[in-house]
Short mmCIF file of C-alpha atoms in Angstrom, two decimals:
data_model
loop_
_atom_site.label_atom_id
_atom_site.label_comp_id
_atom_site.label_asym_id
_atom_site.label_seq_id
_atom_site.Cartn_x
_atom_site.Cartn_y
_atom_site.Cartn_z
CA UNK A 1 -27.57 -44.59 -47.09
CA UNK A 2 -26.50 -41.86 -48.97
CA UNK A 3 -29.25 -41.95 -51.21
CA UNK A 4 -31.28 -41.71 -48.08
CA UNK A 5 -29.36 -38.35 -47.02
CA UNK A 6 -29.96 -37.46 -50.74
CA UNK A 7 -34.19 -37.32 -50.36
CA UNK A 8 -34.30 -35.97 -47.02
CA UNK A 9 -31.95 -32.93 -48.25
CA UNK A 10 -34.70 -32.12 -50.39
CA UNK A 11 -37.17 -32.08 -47.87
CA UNK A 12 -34.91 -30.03 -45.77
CA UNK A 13 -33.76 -27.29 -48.62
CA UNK A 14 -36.60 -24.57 -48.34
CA UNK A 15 -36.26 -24.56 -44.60
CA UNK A 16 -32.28 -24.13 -44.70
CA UNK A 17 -32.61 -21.43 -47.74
CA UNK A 18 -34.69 -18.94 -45.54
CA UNK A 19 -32.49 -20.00 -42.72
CA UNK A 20 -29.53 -18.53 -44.35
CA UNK A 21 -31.42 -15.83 -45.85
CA UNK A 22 -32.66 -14.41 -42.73
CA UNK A 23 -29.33 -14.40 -40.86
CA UNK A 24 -28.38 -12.65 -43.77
CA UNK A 25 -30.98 -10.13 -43.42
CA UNK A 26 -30.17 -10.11 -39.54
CA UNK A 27 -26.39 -9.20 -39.15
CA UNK A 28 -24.99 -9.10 -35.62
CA UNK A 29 -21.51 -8.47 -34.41
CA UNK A 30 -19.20 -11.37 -32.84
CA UNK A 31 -20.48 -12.06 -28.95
CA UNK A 32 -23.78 -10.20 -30.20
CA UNK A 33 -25.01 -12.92 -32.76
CA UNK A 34 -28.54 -13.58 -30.55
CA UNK A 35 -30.86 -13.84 -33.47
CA UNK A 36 -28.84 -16.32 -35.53
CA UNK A 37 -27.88 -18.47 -32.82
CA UNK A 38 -31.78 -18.68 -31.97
CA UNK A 39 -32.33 -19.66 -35.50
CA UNK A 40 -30.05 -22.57 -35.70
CA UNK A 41 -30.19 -23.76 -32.21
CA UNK A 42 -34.53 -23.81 -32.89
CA UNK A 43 -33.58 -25.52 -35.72
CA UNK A 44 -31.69 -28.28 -34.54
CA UNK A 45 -33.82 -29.03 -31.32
CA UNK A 46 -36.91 -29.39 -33.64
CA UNK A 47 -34.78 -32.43 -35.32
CA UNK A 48 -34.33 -33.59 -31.25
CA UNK A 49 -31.05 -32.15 -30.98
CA UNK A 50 -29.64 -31.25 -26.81
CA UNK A 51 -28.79 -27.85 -27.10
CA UNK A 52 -26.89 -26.31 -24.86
CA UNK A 53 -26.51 -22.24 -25.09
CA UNK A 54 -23.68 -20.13 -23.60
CA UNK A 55 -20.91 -22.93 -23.33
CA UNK A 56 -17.22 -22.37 -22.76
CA UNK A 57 -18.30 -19.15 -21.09
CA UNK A 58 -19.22 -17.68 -24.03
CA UNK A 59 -22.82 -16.09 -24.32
CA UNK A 60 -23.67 -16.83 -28.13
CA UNK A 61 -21.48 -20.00 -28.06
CA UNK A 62 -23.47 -23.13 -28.25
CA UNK A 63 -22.98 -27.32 -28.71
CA UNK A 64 -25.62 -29.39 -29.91
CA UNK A 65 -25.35 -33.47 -29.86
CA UNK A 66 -27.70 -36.37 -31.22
CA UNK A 67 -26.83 -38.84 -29.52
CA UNK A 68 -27.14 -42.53 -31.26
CA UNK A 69 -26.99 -43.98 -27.93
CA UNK A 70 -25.01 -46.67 -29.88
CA UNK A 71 -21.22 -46.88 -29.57
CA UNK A 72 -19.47 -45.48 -32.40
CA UNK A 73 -17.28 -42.09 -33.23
CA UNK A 74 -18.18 -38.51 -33.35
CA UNK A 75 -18.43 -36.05 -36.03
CA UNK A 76 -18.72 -32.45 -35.33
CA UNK A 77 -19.81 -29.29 -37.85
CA UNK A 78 -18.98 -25.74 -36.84
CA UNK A 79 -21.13 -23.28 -37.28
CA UNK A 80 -19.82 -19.40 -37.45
CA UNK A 81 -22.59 -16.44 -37.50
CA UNK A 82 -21.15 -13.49 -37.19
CA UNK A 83 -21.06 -10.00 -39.15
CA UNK A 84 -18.43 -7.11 -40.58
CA UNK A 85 -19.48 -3.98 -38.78
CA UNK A 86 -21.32 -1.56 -41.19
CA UNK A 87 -20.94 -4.55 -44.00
CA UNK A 88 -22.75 -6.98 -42.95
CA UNK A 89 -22.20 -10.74 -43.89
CA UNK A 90 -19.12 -10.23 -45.93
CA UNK A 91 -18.03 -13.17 -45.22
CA UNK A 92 -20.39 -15.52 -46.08
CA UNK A 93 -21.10 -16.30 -42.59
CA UNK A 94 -24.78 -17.18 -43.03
CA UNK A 95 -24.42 -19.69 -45.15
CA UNK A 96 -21.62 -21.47 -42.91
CA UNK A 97 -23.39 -21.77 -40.03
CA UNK A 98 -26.64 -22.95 -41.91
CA UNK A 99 -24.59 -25.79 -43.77
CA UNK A 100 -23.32 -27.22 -40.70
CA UNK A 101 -26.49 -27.20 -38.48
CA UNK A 102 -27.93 -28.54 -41.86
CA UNK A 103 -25.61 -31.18 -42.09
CA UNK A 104 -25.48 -32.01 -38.84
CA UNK A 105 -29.55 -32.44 -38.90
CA UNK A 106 -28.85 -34.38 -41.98
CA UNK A 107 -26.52 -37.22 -40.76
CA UNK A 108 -28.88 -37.44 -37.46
CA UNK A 109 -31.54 -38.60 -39.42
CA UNK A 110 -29.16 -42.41 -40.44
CA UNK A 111 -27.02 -42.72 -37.51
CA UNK A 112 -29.23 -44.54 -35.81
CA UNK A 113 -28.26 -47.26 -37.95
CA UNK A 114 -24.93 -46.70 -37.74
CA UNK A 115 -24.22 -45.42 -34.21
CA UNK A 116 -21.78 -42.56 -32.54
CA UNK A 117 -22.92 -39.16 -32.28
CA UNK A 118 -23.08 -36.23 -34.27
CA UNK A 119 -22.42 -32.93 -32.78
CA UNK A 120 -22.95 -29.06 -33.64
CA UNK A 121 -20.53 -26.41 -32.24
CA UNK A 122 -22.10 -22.14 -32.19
CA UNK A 123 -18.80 -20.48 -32.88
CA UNK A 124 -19.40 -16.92 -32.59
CA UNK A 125 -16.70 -14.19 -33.27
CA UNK A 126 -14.48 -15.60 -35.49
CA UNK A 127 -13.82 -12.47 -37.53
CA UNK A 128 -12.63 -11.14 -33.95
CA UNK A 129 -11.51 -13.31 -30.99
CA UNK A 130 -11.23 -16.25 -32.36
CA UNK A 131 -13.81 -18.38 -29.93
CA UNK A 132 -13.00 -21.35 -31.26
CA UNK A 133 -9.98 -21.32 -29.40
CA UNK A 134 -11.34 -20.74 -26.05
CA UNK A 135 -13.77 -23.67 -26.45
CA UNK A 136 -10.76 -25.63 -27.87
CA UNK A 137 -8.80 -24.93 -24.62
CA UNK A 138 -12.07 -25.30 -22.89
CA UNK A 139 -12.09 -29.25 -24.40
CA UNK A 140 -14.63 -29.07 -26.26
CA UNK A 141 -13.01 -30.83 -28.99
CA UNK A 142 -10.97 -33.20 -27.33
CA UNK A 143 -13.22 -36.27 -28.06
CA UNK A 144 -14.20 -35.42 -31.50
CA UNK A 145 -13.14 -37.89 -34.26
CA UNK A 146 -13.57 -35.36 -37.33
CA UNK A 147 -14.52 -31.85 -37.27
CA UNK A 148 -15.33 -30.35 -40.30
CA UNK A 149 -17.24 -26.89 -42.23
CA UNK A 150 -16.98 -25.24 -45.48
CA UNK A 151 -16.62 -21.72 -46.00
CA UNK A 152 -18.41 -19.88 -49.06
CA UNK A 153 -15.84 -18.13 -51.74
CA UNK A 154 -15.90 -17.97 -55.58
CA UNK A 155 -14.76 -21.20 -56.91
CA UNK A 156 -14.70 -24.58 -54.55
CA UNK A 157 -11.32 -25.22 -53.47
CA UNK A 158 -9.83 -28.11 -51.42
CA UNK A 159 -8.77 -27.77 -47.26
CA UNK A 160 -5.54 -26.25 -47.54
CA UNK A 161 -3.42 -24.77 -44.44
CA UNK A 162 -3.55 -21.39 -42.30
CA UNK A 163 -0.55 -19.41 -40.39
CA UNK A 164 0.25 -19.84 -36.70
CA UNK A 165 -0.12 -16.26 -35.20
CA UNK A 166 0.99 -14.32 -32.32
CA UNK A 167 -0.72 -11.30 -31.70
CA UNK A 168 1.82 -8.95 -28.85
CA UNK A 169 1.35 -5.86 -27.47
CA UNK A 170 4.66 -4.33 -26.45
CA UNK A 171 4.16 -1.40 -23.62
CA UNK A 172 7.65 0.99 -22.77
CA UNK A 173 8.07 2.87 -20.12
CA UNK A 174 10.75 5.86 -19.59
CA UNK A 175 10.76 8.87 -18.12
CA UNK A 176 9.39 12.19 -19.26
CA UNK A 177 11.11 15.52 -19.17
CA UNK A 178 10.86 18.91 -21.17
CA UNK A 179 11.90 17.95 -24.14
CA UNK A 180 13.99 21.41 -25.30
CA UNK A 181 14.66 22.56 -21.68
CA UNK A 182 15.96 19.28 -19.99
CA UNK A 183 16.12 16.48 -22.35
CA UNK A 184 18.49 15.02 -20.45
CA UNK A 185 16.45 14.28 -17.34
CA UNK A 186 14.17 12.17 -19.95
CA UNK A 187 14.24 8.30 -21.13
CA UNK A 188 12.05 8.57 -24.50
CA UNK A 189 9.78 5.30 -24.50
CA UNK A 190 9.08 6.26 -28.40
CA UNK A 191 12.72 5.25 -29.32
CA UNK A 192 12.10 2.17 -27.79
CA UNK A 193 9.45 1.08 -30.44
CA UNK A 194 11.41 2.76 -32.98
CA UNK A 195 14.31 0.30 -32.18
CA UNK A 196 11.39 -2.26 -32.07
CA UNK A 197 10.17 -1.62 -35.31
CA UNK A 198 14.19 -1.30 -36.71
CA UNK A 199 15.24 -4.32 -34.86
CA UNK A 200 12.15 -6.72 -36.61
CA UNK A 201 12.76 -5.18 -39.97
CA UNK A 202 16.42 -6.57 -39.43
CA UNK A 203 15.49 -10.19 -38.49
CA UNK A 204 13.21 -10.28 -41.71
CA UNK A 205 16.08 -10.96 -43.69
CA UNK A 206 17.02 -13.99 -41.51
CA UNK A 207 13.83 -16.39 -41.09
CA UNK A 208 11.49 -18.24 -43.61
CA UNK A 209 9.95 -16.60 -46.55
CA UNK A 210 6.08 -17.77 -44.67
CA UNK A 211 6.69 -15.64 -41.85
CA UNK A 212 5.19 -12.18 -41.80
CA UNK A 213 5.39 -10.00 -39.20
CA UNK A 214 3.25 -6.45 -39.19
CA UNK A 215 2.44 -3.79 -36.26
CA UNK A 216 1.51 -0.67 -35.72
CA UNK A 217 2.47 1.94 -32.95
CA UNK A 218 -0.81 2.61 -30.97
CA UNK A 219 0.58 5.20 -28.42
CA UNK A 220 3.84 7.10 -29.36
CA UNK A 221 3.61 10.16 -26.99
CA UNK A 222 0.93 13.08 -25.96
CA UNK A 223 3.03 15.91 -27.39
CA UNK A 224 6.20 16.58 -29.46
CA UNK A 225 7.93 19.12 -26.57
CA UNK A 226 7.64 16.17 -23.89
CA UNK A 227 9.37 13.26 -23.77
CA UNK A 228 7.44 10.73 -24.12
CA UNK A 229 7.00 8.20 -20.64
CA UNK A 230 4.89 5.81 -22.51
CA UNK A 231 5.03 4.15 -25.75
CA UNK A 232 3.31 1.05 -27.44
CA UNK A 233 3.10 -1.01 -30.35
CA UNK A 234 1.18 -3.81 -31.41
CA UNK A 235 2.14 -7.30 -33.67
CA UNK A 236 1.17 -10.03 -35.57
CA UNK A 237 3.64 -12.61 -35.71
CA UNK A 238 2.98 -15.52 -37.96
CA UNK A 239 4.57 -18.41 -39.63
CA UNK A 240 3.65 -21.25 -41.01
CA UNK A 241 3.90 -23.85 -38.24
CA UNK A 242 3.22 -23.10 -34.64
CA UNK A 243 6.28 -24.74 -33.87
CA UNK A 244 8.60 -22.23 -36.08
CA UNK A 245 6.08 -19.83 -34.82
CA UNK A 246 7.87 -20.34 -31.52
CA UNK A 247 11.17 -19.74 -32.59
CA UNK A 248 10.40 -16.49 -34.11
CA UNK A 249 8.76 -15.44 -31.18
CA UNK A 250 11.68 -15.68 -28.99
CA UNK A 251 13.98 -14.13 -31.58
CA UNK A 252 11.17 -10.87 -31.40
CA UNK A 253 11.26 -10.65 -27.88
CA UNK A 254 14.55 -10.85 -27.39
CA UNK A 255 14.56 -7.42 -29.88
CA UNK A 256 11.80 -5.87 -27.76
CA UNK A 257 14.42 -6.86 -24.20
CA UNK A 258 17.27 -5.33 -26.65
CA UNK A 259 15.62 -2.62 -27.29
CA UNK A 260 14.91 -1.58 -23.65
CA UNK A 261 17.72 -1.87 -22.86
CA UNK A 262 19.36 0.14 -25.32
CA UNK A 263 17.41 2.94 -24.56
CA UNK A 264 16.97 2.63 -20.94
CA UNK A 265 13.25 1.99 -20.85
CA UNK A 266 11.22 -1.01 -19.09
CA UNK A 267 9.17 -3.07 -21.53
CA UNK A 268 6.26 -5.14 -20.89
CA UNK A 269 5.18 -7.81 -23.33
CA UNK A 270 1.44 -9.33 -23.28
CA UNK A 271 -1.03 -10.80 -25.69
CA UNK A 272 -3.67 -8.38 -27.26
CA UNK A 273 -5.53 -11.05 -28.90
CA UNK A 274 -5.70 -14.85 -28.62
CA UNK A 275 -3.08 -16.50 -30.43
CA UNK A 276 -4.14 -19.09 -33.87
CA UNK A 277 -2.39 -22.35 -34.08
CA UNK A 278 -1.90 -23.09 -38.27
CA UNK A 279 -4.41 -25.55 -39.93
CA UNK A 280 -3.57 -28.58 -40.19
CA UNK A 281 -6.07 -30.04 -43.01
CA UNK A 282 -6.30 -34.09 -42.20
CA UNK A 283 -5.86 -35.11 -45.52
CA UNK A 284 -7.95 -38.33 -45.82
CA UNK A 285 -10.89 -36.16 -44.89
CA UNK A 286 -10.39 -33.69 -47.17
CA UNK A 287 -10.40 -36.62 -49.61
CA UNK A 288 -13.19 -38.01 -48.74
CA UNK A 289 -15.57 -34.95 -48.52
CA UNK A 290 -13.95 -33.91 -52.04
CA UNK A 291 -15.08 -36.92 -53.85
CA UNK A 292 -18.72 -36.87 -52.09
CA UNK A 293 -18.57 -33.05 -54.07
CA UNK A 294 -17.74 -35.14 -57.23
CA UNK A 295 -20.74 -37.68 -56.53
CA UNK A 296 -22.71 -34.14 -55.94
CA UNK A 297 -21.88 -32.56 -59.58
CA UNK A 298 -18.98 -30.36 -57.95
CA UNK A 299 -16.16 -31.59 -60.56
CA UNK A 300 -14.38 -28.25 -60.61
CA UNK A 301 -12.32 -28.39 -57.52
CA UNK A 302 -9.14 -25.89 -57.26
CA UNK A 303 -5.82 -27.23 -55.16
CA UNK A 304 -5.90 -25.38 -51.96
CA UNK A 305 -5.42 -21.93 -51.21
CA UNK A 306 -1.80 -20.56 -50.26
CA UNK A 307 -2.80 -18.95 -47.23
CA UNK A 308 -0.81 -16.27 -45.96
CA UNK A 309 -3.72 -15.49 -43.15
CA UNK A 310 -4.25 -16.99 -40.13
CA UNK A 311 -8.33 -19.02 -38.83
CA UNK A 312 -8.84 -19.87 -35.44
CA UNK A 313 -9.47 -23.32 -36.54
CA UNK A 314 -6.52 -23.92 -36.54
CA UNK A 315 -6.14 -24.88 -32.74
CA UNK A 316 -9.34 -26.86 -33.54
CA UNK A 317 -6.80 -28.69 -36.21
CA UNK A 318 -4.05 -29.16 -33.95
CA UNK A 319 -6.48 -31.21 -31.88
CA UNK A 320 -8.27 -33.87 -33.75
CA UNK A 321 -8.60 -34.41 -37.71
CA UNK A 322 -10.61 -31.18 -39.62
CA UNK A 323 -11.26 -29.99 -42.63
CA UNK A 324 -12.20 -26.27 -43.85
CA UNK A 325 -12.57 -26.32 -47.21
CA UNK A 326 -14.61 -23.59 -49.79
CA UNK A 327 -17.77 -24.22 -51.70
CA UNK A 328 -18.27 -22.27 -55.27
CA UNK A 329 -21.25 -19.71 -55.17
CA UNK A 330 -20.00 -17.78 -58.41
CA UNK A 331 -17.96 -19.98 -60.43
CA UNK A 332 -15.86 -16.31 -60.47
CA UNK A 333 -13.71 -14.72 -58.19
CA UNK A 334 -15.51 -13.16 -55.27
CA UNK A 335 -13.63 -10.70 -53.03
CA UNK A 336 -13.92 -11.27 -49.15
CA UNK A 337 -15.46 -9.04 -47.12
CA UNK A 338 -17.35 -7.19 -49.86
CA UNK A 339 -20.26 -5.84 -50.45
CA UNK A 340 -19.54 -8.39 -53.44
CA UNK A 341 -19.51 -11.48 -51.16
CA UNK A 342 -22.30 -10.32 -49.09
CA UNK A 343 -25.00 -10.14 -52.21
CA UNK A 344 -23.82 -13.62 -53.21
CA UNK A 345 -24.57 -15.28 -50.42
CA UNK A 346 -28.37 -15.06 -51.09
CA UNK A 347 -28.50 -16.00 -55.02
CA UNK A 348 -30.19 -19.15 -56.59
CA UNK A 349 -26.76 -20.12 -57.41
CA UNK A 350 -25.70 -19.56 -53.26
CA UNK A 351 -28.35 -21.42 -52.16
CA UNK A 352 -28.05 -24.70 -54.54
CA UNK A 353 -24.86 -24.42 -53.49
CA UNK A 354 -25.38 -24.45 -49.87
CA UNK A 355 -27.41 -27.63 -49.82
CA UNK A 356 -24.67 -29.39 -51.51
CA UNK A 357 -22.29 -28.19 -49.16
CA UNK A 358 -24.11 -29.17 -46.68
CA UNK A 359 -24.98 -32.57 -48.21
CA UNK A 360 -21.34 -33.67 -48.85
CA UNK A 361 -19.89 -33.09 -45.19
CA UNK A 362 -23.47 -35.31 -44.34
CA UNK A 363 -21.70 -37.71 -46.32
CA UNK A 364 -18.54 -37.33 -45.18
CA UNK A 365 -20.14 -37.36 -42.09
CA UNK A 366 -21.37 -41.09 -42.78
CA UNK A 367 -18.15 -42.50 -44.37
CA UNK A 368 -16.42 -41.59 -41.08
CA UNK A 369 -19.39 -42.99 -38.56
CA UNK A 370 -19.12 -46.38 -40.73
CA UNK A 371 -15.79 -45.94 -40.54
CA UNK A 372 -15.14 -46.49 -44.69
CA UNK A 373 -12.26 -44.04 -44.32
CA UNK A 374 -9.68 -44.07 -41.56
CA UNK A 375 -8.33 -41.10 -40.13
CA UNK A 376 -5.92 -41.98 -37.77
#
């Protein structure tokens, strides 16, 4: 069968090259990626894909199924599509989505033999808002047996892990006065963050060497003879597991409560940006598509990554067994986001590369529909 997968990949190859190449060629920001979503969702209904475009309330967001219409699991591939602003696809972006719709066309073309159903998730924005977790909470995922992609980088390296993050805006509020005049009329909302920021530094020394918390003050005042009413400051707060996540989050907010308190302010605490569960790579997976690399020529496989950033994923991973591992296209090391990374995506090199990607979760793809490997 996977001989089979082999042949038509070859067939397939030119059409997924200029694919990639023209997304490339196209860059659009996340929630603006029109163009490459029309390329891979043509794509996939030419191969008799359902398509369905603007899902989870999300305009460029899209799922795809071919359906068996035999019982058996399902395997999903996630597309991502869009670019760095001014950079273009620094990221490698192109070439992801283009591997999964590939390998999702791929696998459609046995599993009529083998039944289940084979699926194809759009998810736009991920260098932004993370859609993947509002079509996770949507439930997209919920009945997926494997979900898998590969992300482009300089040397192929297994599924590793990703940091839980919390990403809190903390608003103060005081009361301004003349600073020189009547200072003590005023309640400076600036000290506030300043105890913030103190207060964090502090509990640094007392949690896990994975944690890393980092923030910015994004309003601090309007003028340095007023006191100021309003202050803010923004976070990320990750950690290794979403669970120790928690506990760090509480110890935070209790500093931001402190803190308003010590200075006689009211504090409001909110999320700025949707908050990453960590990856959680399902290890029999990652086996499995490692050694269909092997059978590919891929021998050169680094352990995973020590991540200290955070992929939305991850919620994806907390869900149902995934993978996200990185396929080689310079045998070097290629810096992300770089004008470095986004020339590489389009070599000879990229695009053998990208049908062997694409190829190996196809397989992997297989040895979980004929159930060869067991996940759970």
């Amino acid at each position: 069968m996977k001989e089979q997968l082999l042949q038509i990949s070859e067939e397939l190859k030119q059409r997924l090259w200029e694919m990639s190449d023209y997304i490339h060629d196209h860059p659009e920001l996340g929630n603006q990626e029109f163009e490459a979503v029309n390329t891979l969702t043509s794509f996939l209904k030419e191969h008799n894909f359902s398509v369905e475009v603007g899902v989870a309330g999300l305009e460029t967001a899209f799922t795809a199924v071919y359906d068996s219409k035999k019982p058996g699991l399902s395997v999903a591939y996630l597309c991502e599509y869009d670019a760095l602003p001014d950079l273009g696809h620094g990221c490698g972006h192109n070439m992801i989505g283009v591997m999964s719709a590939g390998a999702g066309v791929l696998l459609s073309k046995i599993i009529d033999e083998v039944g289940g159903k084979v699926y194809v998730f759009g998810t736009p924005a991920e260098e932004t808002n993370g859609a993947k977790v509002t079509m996770a909470e949507a439930g997209l995922f919920n009945e997926m047996d494997a979900v898998m992609m590969v992300h482009p980088d300089g040397y192929t390296t297994e599924s590793g892990t990703s940091l839980a993050m919390e990403a809190l805006q903390f608003d103060y509020t005081g009361r301004p006065s003349h600073a020189a005049a009547s200072p003590e009329n005023g309640i400076n909302a600036l000290n506030a963050i300043i105890q913030l920021f103190n207060g964090i530094d502090a509990l640094r020394q007392h949690v896990k060497s994975d944690v890393r918390m980092h923030g910015i003050i994004t309003n601090g005042g309007v003028a340095a003879n007023i006191v100021p009413e309003h202050a803010t400051a923004q976070f990320y707060i990750r950690a290794a597991t979403k669970e120790y996540l928690a506990v760090v989050k509480e110890k935070v907010l209790n500093i931001a409560q402190g803190a308003a308190l010590i200075t006689g302010t009211t504090v409001e605490i909110s999320n700025y940006e949707l908050s990453y569960d960590d990856l959680k790579t399902n290890q029999v997976l990652s086996n499995a598509f490692n050694e269909n690399l092997r059978q590919l020529g891929i021998t050169d496989i680094h352990p995973a990554k020590k991540e200290t950033g955070s992929v939305d994923i991850g919620n994806i991973s907390n869900i149902c067994p995934t993978i996200h591992p990185y396929i080689g296209i310079g045998d070097c090391k290629i810096v992300g986001h770089s004008q470095q990374m986004v020339d590489a995506t389009v070599t000879s090199l990229a695009h053998e590369r990208l049908v062997i990607a694409a190829l190996a979760l196809a397989y992997t793809g297989y040895d979980v529909l004929s159930e060869s490997i067991k996940l759970k």
